[in-house]
Structures are given as C-alpha cells and as structure tokens.
Amino acid sequence: MSENKKIWKVIVNPHSGSGKTLPVWGKAQAMLLEAGIEFEAVFTRAPHHAIELVKEASRCGFRRFIAVGGDGTAHEVLNGIANSAEQSQLPLSDFTLAVIPIGSGNDWIKGHHIPRKLSDIVKLLQAEHFTFQDIVKVVDRQSVSYMLNVGGIGFDAHVCKQVNKQKAQGKSGRLLYVNSLIYNILHCRPAPIRMVADGVEVFSGPFYSIAFGLGPYSGGGMRQCPSAVLNDGMLDYTVIPRLPIWYLFSKIPRLFNGTLEKEKDLIFGRCKKVEISMLPAAQNAETEQNGGVAQNGCSVQNSGSQMEEIVEADGEIVAHTPVMLEVCSSALRVLTNL
C-alpha cells in the first residue's frame, strides 16, 4: 500500500469542456510519461463518480490526485479526499491535489497562478511545487461537504444551478455566467436571512446574494471576494442586501475588475465560521408589512415554518439553509505556482 503514496491517481472527467477532455488528456498523458511522473488514470462515468473513485484509490494507498476537468471535478476530488481522510482517520495534509484544467471556469487555479499550458503544469508536478491551503467544511441538516474555493447563497447559487444545467446541455463559455447573473438579478427577489460570523450577527434582513471566498475568483473570472487569500486561515464574505435593480446592474463590471469592495452599500468581512439561516415565517410576514418582500422567487418552502435557500460550493449545489461553513486552516497540500 505504501508504494502508491508517490504515484498520482488521475481522475479524468471526459465530459468537461464540452468534449475537449480526451484530446487534452491524450497530450497530458504523453507529457507525464515523458517527464517520468508515475500515474494511474481512471475515468468518471457520472456526476459524483469522482468522489467514489478517489475513496477507492485512497483505500489502495493513493495519496496524490490529479483532477482532469473543471472546478466541479476538482470539487468532487476534494470531497473524495476529505471523506477518505475522515474514514481512515488520516490528516488531510497527507493528501495532495493538482488540476489539469479543462472547462469554461477553472477559477480555483487562478488563485494559485496555475498556467493553462500543459507543459508548464507538468514542470510544476515534476518539481513538486506544492503548498498548503485552507478548505471549508459545509454542514447543513442532512449532509457534510467541503469547499476548495468560493461558495454562495442567493442568486449566486442560482446562477451556478442554471449554468450547470446549460453545461449539461453542451453549452460553454464565460457568457453563460454573465447571462445567468443578469437573469437571476431580474427574477430573484430578496428574502430575509440572519448571518452570524464568529458568533457575531453581521447581517439580518432581505438579501440578494452572499458569497464566501477562500480564493478571489469564481463564475468564470468574477471576483466576488476580491481580497480573499487561499491560505490565510480566513473565509472572506460579501453580502449584497436588497438594493435597487438598476444599482445591481450598474455594478456588474466591478465583479470582474476586482473593485467590488469600493461599494459602500455592500457588506464585507472575514471570519473562521459563519452560520446562515432564513428568518422565521412570522418575521417574513412582518417584513412584507413593513414594505419589504416576504417571498423570495429563488427560495423553496419546506414543510416547516421557514424558507430554504440552496447553497453552492465551487459551483456545485451542496446544501440548503440553515447552513454552517467553517475554515480548516492549511489543511490540504495542493499544486501551486506562487
């Protein structure tokens, strides 16, 4: 089993990048062999299959994993690693994650300055150019998952849900995120939530979107948390409260040029742990009586007295409110170019 600790297990998602995966992987495979990097490759067959492949490989002694695909593939490989570490009672720091990027987003690698050129990535692997970065544990009533980069609630999550649906239909490109963002600004209505960061209430009221960032990039280059650092032990957050639609549209360029934090009407902060819950139905009705909006077009009503909102992590829908996100500092070894 120990012999596999230095061998890379490569998890290839053949559906990433609208069919571009296999040609790119063919070139990468030849380069890895030429560089003398030992590896074994397996292919995913369905959503979430990468998690099971990583868990199986971990039981066979593998500790190094390369995700060949987009941010969603990296997210699944991370969750396979985290599940394996928990089940085997090993520290996450025993595991290493690298990515050969294929797809339209690839936002996590931007935070590590990983190049898109295959030969440059192979050189980083050959030099074992690693660092440790934080990850986030995401817990709701029914599940536990892990986040590598950026997550969110509100129209942030609904943008991801819509984009993933379009990707499943074979569509790709940066405009998927922009068009979905515009659609959700027009159609999502703010519902009241309560947000507690490190034990202190930092926001309570109707909101449009909340982003949580270990890294700065998401959504094909957006910077919702522009000052986020992947290994500082903190989770950055950006809250967009209820604001006029015209205002939201006018600030879209700031999402891409890194100047969002100049907006005084938004709420920014950093924490190690954050808890989000929808306000009870009684308070929801009170909000409507006070001139607010009691129903969120993005939310779904559960069987109790509260609304629920979907939660995304690394572009994947992973939870519902109420939810808790907590930073695990310098938990995972990753390939970097910093």
Coordinates of C-alpha atoms in Angstrom, one line a residue:
M1 CA 0.0 0.0 0.0
S2 CA 2.8 2.4 0.8
E3 CA 4.2 2.0 -2.7
N4 CA 1.2 4.1 -4.0
K5 CA 1.9 7.1 -1.9
K6 CA 4.2 8.7 -4.6
I7 CA 2.1 7.6 -7.6
W8 CA -0.5 10.0 -8.9
K9 CA -4.1 8.8 -9.3
V10 CA -5.5 10.8 -12.2
I11 CA -9.3 11.3 -12.2
V12 CA -10.4 12.2 -15.7
N13 CA -13.8 13.7 -16.4
P14 CA -14.5 13.0 -20.1
H15 CA -17.5 15.4 -20.0
S16 CA -15.6 18.5 -19.1
G17 CA -15.0 21.3 -21.6
S18 CA -17.8 20.2 -24.0
G19 CA -15.9 17.2 -25.3
K20 CA -12.4 18.7 -25.1
T21 CA -11.2 16.4 -22.3
L22 CA -10.0 13.4 -24.2
P23 CA -7.7 15.2 -26.7
V24 CA -6.2 17.3 -24.0
W25 CA -5.8 14.3 -21.7
G26 CA -4.0 12.4 -24.5
K27 CA -1.4 15.2 -24.8
A28 CA -1.1 15.5 -21.0
Q29 CA -0.7 11.7 -20.6
A30 CA 2.2 11.7 -23.1
M31 CA 3.9 14.6 -21.3
L32 CA 3.6 12.9 -17.9
L33 CA 5.1 9.7 -19.2
E34 CA 8.0 11.6 -20.9
A35 CA 8.7 13.5 -17.6
G36 CA 8.9 10.2 -15.7
I37 CA 5.9 11.0 -13.5
E38 CA 4.2 7.8 -12.3
F39 CA 0.4 7.8 -12.5
E40 CA -2.6 5.6 -13.0
A41 CA -5.7 7.1 -14.7
V42 CA -9.4 6.4 -14.3
F43 CA -12.4 7.9 -16.0
T44 CA -15.6 9.2 -14.4
R45 CA -18.9 7.9 -15.7
A46 CA -21.5 10.1 -14.0
P47 CA -21.8 13.1 -11.6
H48 CA -20.3 12.4 -8.2
H49 CA -18.4 9.3 -9.5
A50 CA -15.1 11.1 -8.9
I51 CA -15.8 11.0 -5.2
E52 CA -16.1 7.2 -5.2
L53 CA -13.1 6.8 -7.4
V54 CA -10.9 8.8 -5.0
K55 CA -12.2 6.9 -2.0
E56 CA -11.5 3.6 -3.7
A57 CA -8.0 4.8 -4.7
S58 CA -7.3 6.0 -1.1
R59 CA -8.2 2.6 0.3
C60 CA -5.5 1.2 -2.1
G61 CA -2.9 3.6 -0.6
F62 CA -3.0 6.5 -3.1
R63 CA -2.4 9.9 -1.6
R64 CA -1.8 12.1 -4.7
F65 CA -4.6 13.0 -7.0
I66 CA -4.9 14.9 -10.3
A67 CA -8.3 16.2 -11.4
V68 CA -8.5 16.4 -15.1
G69 CA -11.5 18.7 -15.7
G70 CA -13.1 21.9 -14.4
D71 CA -13.8 23.3 -11.0
G72 CA -16.6 20.8 -10.5
T73 CA -14.2 17.9 -11.0
A74 CA -11.7 19.4 -8.5
H75 CA -14.6 19.9 -6.1
E76 CA -15.5 16.2 -6.3
V77 CA -11.9 15.0 -5.9
L78 CA -11.5 17.2 -2.9
N79 CA -14.7 15.7 -1.3
G80 CA -13.4 12.2 -2.1
I81 CA -10.1 13.1 -0.3
A82 CA -11.9 14.6 2.7
N83 CA -14.2 11.6 3.1
S84 CA -11.2 9.3 2.8
A85 CA -9.2 11.2 5.4
E86 CA -12.2 11.1 7.8
Q87 CA -12.9 7.4 7.3
S88 CA -9.2 6.4 7.7
Q89 CA -8.5 8.9 10.5
L90 CA -5.7 10.4 8.5
P91 CA -4.9 14.1 8.4
L92 CA -5.9 15.9 5.2
S93 CA -2.3 17.1 4.9
D94 CA -1.3 13.5 3.9
F95 CA -3.1 14.1 0.6
T96 CA -2.1 16.2 -2.4
L97 CA -4.4 17.7 -5.1
A98 CA -3.5 19.0 -8.5
V99 CA -5.5 20.0 -11.5
I100 CA -5.1 19.8 -15.3
P101 CA -7.7 22.4 -16.2
I102 CA -10.4 21.7 -18.8
G103 CA -13.6 23.6 -18.9
S104 CA -15.1 27.1 -19.0
G105 CA -14.5 28.2 -15.4
N106 CA -11.2 26.9 -13.9
D107 CA -11.4 29.7 -11.2
W108 CA -9.6 27.9 -8.4
I109 CA -6.3 27.6 -10.3
K110 CA -6.3 31.4 -10.9
G111 CA -5.7 31.9 -7.2
H112 CA -2.6 29.7 -7.4
H113 CA -1.4 31.2 -10.7
I114 CA -1.5 27.7 -12.3
P115 CA -0.8 28.1 -16.1
R116 CA -3.2 26.6 -18.7
K117 CA -0.2 25.4 -20.8
L118 CA 0.2 21.6 -20.2
S119 CA 4.0 21.6 -20.4
D120 CA 4.1 24.2 -17.6
I121 CA 1.8 22.2 -15.4
V122 CA 3.9 19.1 -15.9
K123 CA 7.0 21.1 -14.9
L124 CA 5.3 22.1 -11.7
L125 CA 4.4 18.5 -11.0
Q126 CA 7.9 17.3 -11.7
A127 CA 9.3 20.0 -9.4
E128 CA 6.7 19.1 -6.7
H129 CA 5.8 22.7 -6.4
F130 CA 3.3 22.3 -3.6
T131 CA 1.8 24.5 -0.8
F132 CA -0.9 24.1 1.8
Q133 CA -4.2 25.8 1.5
D134 CA -7.4 26.1 3.6
I135 CA -10.6 24.3 2.8
V136 CA -14.1 24.9 4.2
K137 CA -16.4 22.4 5.8
V138 CA -20.1 23.0 4.8
V139 CA -22.7 21.4 7.1
D140 CA -26.5 21.5 6.8
R141 CA -29.2 19.4 8.5
Q142 CA -28.6 16.4 6.2
S143 CA -25.1 16.5 4.8
V144 CA -21.4 17.5 5.1
S145 CA -19.3 18.6 2.1
Y146 CA -16.1 20.6 1.5
M147 CA -15.3 23.7 -0.5
L148 CA -12.0 24.5 -2.2
N149 CA -12.5 28.0 -3.5
V150 CA -15.8 30.0 -3.5
G151 CA -19.4 29.4 -2.5
G152 CA -22.6 31.3 -2.1
I153 CA -26.3 31.7 -1.2
G154 CA -29.0 33.6 -3.1
F155 CA -28.7 34.4 -6.7
D156 CA -25.0 33.4 -6.5
A157 CA -26.2 29.8 -6.0
H158 CA -29.0 30.1 -8.6
V159 CA -26.5 31.3 -11.2
C160 CA -24.5 28.2 -10.6
K161 CA -27.6 26.0 -10.8
Q162 CA -28.6 27.5 -14.1
V163 CA -25.1 27.4 -15.6
N164 CA -24.7 23.7 -14.6
K165 CA -28.0 22.9 -16.4
Q166 CA -26.8 24.7 -19.5
K167 CA -23.4 22.9 -19.4
A168 CA -25.2 19.6 -19.2
Q169 CA -26.8 20.6 -22.5
G170 CA -23.4 21.0 -24.1
K171 CA -23.1 24.8 -23.8
S172 CA -19.9 26.5 -22.6
G173 CA -18.2 29.9 -22.3
R174 CA -17.8 32.8 -20.0
L175 CA -21.1 34.3 -21.2
L176 CA -23.0 31.5 -19.5
Y177 CA -22.2 33.1 -16.1
V178 CA -22.9 36.6 -17.2
N179 CA -26.3 35.8 -18.8
S180 CA -27.3 33.7 -15.9
L181 CA -26.3 36.5 -13.5
I182 CA -28.5 39.0 -15.4
Y183 CA -31.4 36.6 -15.5
N184 CA -31.3 36.0 -11.8
I185 CA -30.9 39.7 -10.9
L186 CA -34.2 40.2 -12.8
H187 CA -36.1 37.2 -11.4
C188 CA -34.8 36.6 -7.8
R189 CA -36.5 38.5 -5.0
P190 CA -34.8 39.1 -1.7
A191 CA -35.9 37.1 1.4
P192 CA -34.8 37.9 4.9
I193 CA -31.9 35.9 6.4
R194 CA -29.7 36.0 9.5
M195 CA -26.0 35.7 9.2
V196 CA -23.7 35.1 12.2
A197 CA -19.9 35.2 11.7
D198 CA -17.6 34.0 14.6
G199 CA -20.5 34.3 17.0
V200 CA -21.5 37.9 16.0
E201 CA -24.6 38.8 13.9
V202 CA -23.2 40.7 10.9
F203 CA -26.4 40.9 8.8
S204 CA -30.1 40.4 9.3
G205 CA -32.7 41.3 6.6
P206 CA -33.6 40.8 3.0
F207 CA -30.7 39.9 0.7
Y208 CA -29.9 39.2 -2.9
S209 CA -26.7 37.2 -2.6
I210 CA -23.9 36.2 -0.2
A211 CA -20.5 35.0 -1.5
F212 CA -18.0 33.2 0.7
G213 CA -14.4 33.1 -0.6
L214 CA -11.2 31.2 0.2
G215 CA -9.9 32.5 -3.1
P216 CA -10.9 35.5 -5.1
Y217 CA -12.2 34.1 -8.4
S218 CA -15.4 32.4 -9.3
G219 CA -18.0 32.3 -12.1
G220 CA -15.5 32.4 -15.0
G221 CA -13.4 35.3 -13.6
M222 CA -15.8 37.2 -11.3
R223 CA -14.2 38.5 -8.1
Q224 CA -17.0 38.4 -5.5
C225 CA -14.4 38.3 -2.7
P226 CA -11.5 40.2 -4.3
S227 CA -9.2 40.2 -1.2
A228 CA -9.6 36.5 -0.4
V229 CA -6.3 34.6 0.1
L230 CA -6.3 30.8 -0.1
N231 CA -4.1 30.1 2.8
D232 CA -4.7 32.9 5.4
G233 CA -7.0 30.8 7.6
M234 CA -9.9 33.1 7.0
L235 CA -13.1 33.0 4.9
D236 CA -14.0 36.3 3.2
Y237 CA -17.6 37.2 2.7
T238 CA -19.6 39.7 0.6
V239 CA -23.2 40.4 1.3
I240 CA -25.5 42.1 -1.3
P241 CA -28.5 43.3 0.6
R242 CA -31.8 44.4 -1.0
L243 CA -30.9 47.2 -3.4
P244 CA -32.5 48.7 -6.5
I245 CA -32.2 46.6 -9.6
W246 CA -30.6 49.4 -11.6
Y247 CA -27.9 49.6 -8.9
L248 CA -27.1 45.9 -9.2
F249 CA -26.8 46.1 -13.0
S250 CA -24.5 49.2 -12.8
K251 CA -22.1 47.3 -10.5
I252 CA -21.6 44.2 -12.7
P253 CA -18.3 45.5 -14.1
R254 CA -16.9 45.7 -10.6
L255 CA -17.4 41.9 -10.3
F256 CA -14.8 41.4 -13.0
N257 CA -12.3 44.2 -12.4
G258 CA -11.7 43.5 -8.7
T259 CA -13.1 46.8 -7.4
L260 CA -16.3 45.5 -5.7
E261 CA -15.0 46.3 -2.2
K262 CA -15.3 50.1 -3.1
E263 CA -19.0 49.8 -2.9
K264 CA -20.2 51.2 0.5
D265 CA -23.7 49.7 0.2
L266 CA -22.3 46.1 0.3
I267 CA -21.1 44.3 3.4
F268 CA -17.7 42.8 3.6
G269 CA -15.9 40.8 6.3
R270 CA -13.7 37.9 7.2
C271 CA -14.3 35.1 9.7
K272 CA -13.4 31.5 10.5
K273 CA -17.0 30.3 10.9
V274 CA -20.3 31.5 9.6
E275 CA -23.9 30.4 10.1
I276 CA -26.8 31.3 7.8
S277 CA -30.5 30.8 8.4
M278 CA -33.7 32.1 6.9
L279 CA -35.8 34.2 9.2
P280 CA -39.0 32.5 10.5
A281 CA -42.2 32.9 8.6
A282 CA -43.6 35.3 11.2
Q283 CA -40.7 37.7 10.7
N284 CA -41.0 37.1 6.9
A285 CA -44.6 38.4 7.0
E286 CA -43.6 41.3 9.2
T287 CA -41.0 42.3 6.6
E288 CA -43.8 42.4 4.0
Q289 CA -46.0 44.6 6.2
N290 CA -43.1 46.9 6.7
G291 CA -42.7 47.4 2.9
G292 CA -40.2 44.6 2.3
V293 CA -40.6 41.4 0.3
A294 CA -41.8 38.4 2.1
Q295 CA -41.3 35.8 -0.7
N296 CA -38.1 35.0 -2.5
G297 CA -38.5 33.9 -6.1
C298 CA -35.3 31.8 -5.6
S299 CA -36.4 30.1 -2.4
V300 CA -38.3 26.9 -1.8
Q301 CA -40.8 26.4 1.0
N302 CA -40.2 23.4 3.2
S303 CA -42.7 21.6 5.4
G304 CA -41.9 23.7 8.5
S305 CA -42.2 27.4 9.2
Q306 CA -39.1 28.6 7.4
M307 CA -37.9 29.1 3.9
E308 CA -34.9 27.3 2.5
E309 CA -32.2 28.6 0.1
I310 CA -29.8 26.4 -1.9
V311 CA -26.1 26.7 -1.1
E312 CA -23.3 26.3 -3.7
A313 CA -19.7 25.4 -3.2
D314 CA -17.2 25.5 -6.0
G315 CA -20.1 25.9 -8.4
E316 CA -22.0 22.8 -7.2
I317 CA -25.2 22.8 -5.2
V318 CA -24.2 21.1 -1.9
A319 CA -26.6 22.2 0.8
H320 CA -29.7 24.1 2.0
T321 CA -30.1 26.6 4.7
P322 CA -29.7 26.6 7.7
V323 CA -26.1 26.0 7.0
M324 CA -22.7 26.4 8.7
L325 CA -19.4 27.0 6.9
E326 CA -16.1 26.6 8.9
V327 CA -12.5 27.0 7.8
C328 CA -10.0 24.2 8.2
S329 CA -6.7 26.1 8.1
S330 CA -3.8 24.9 5.8
A331 CA -5.5 21.5 5.6
L332 CA -4.6 20.3 2.1
R333 CA -1.4 20.1 0.0
V334 CA -2.0 21.5 -3.5
L335 CA 0.0 22.2 -6.6
T336 CA 0.8 25.9 -6.9
N337 CA 2.7 28.4 -9.0
L338 CA 3.1 31.0 -6.3

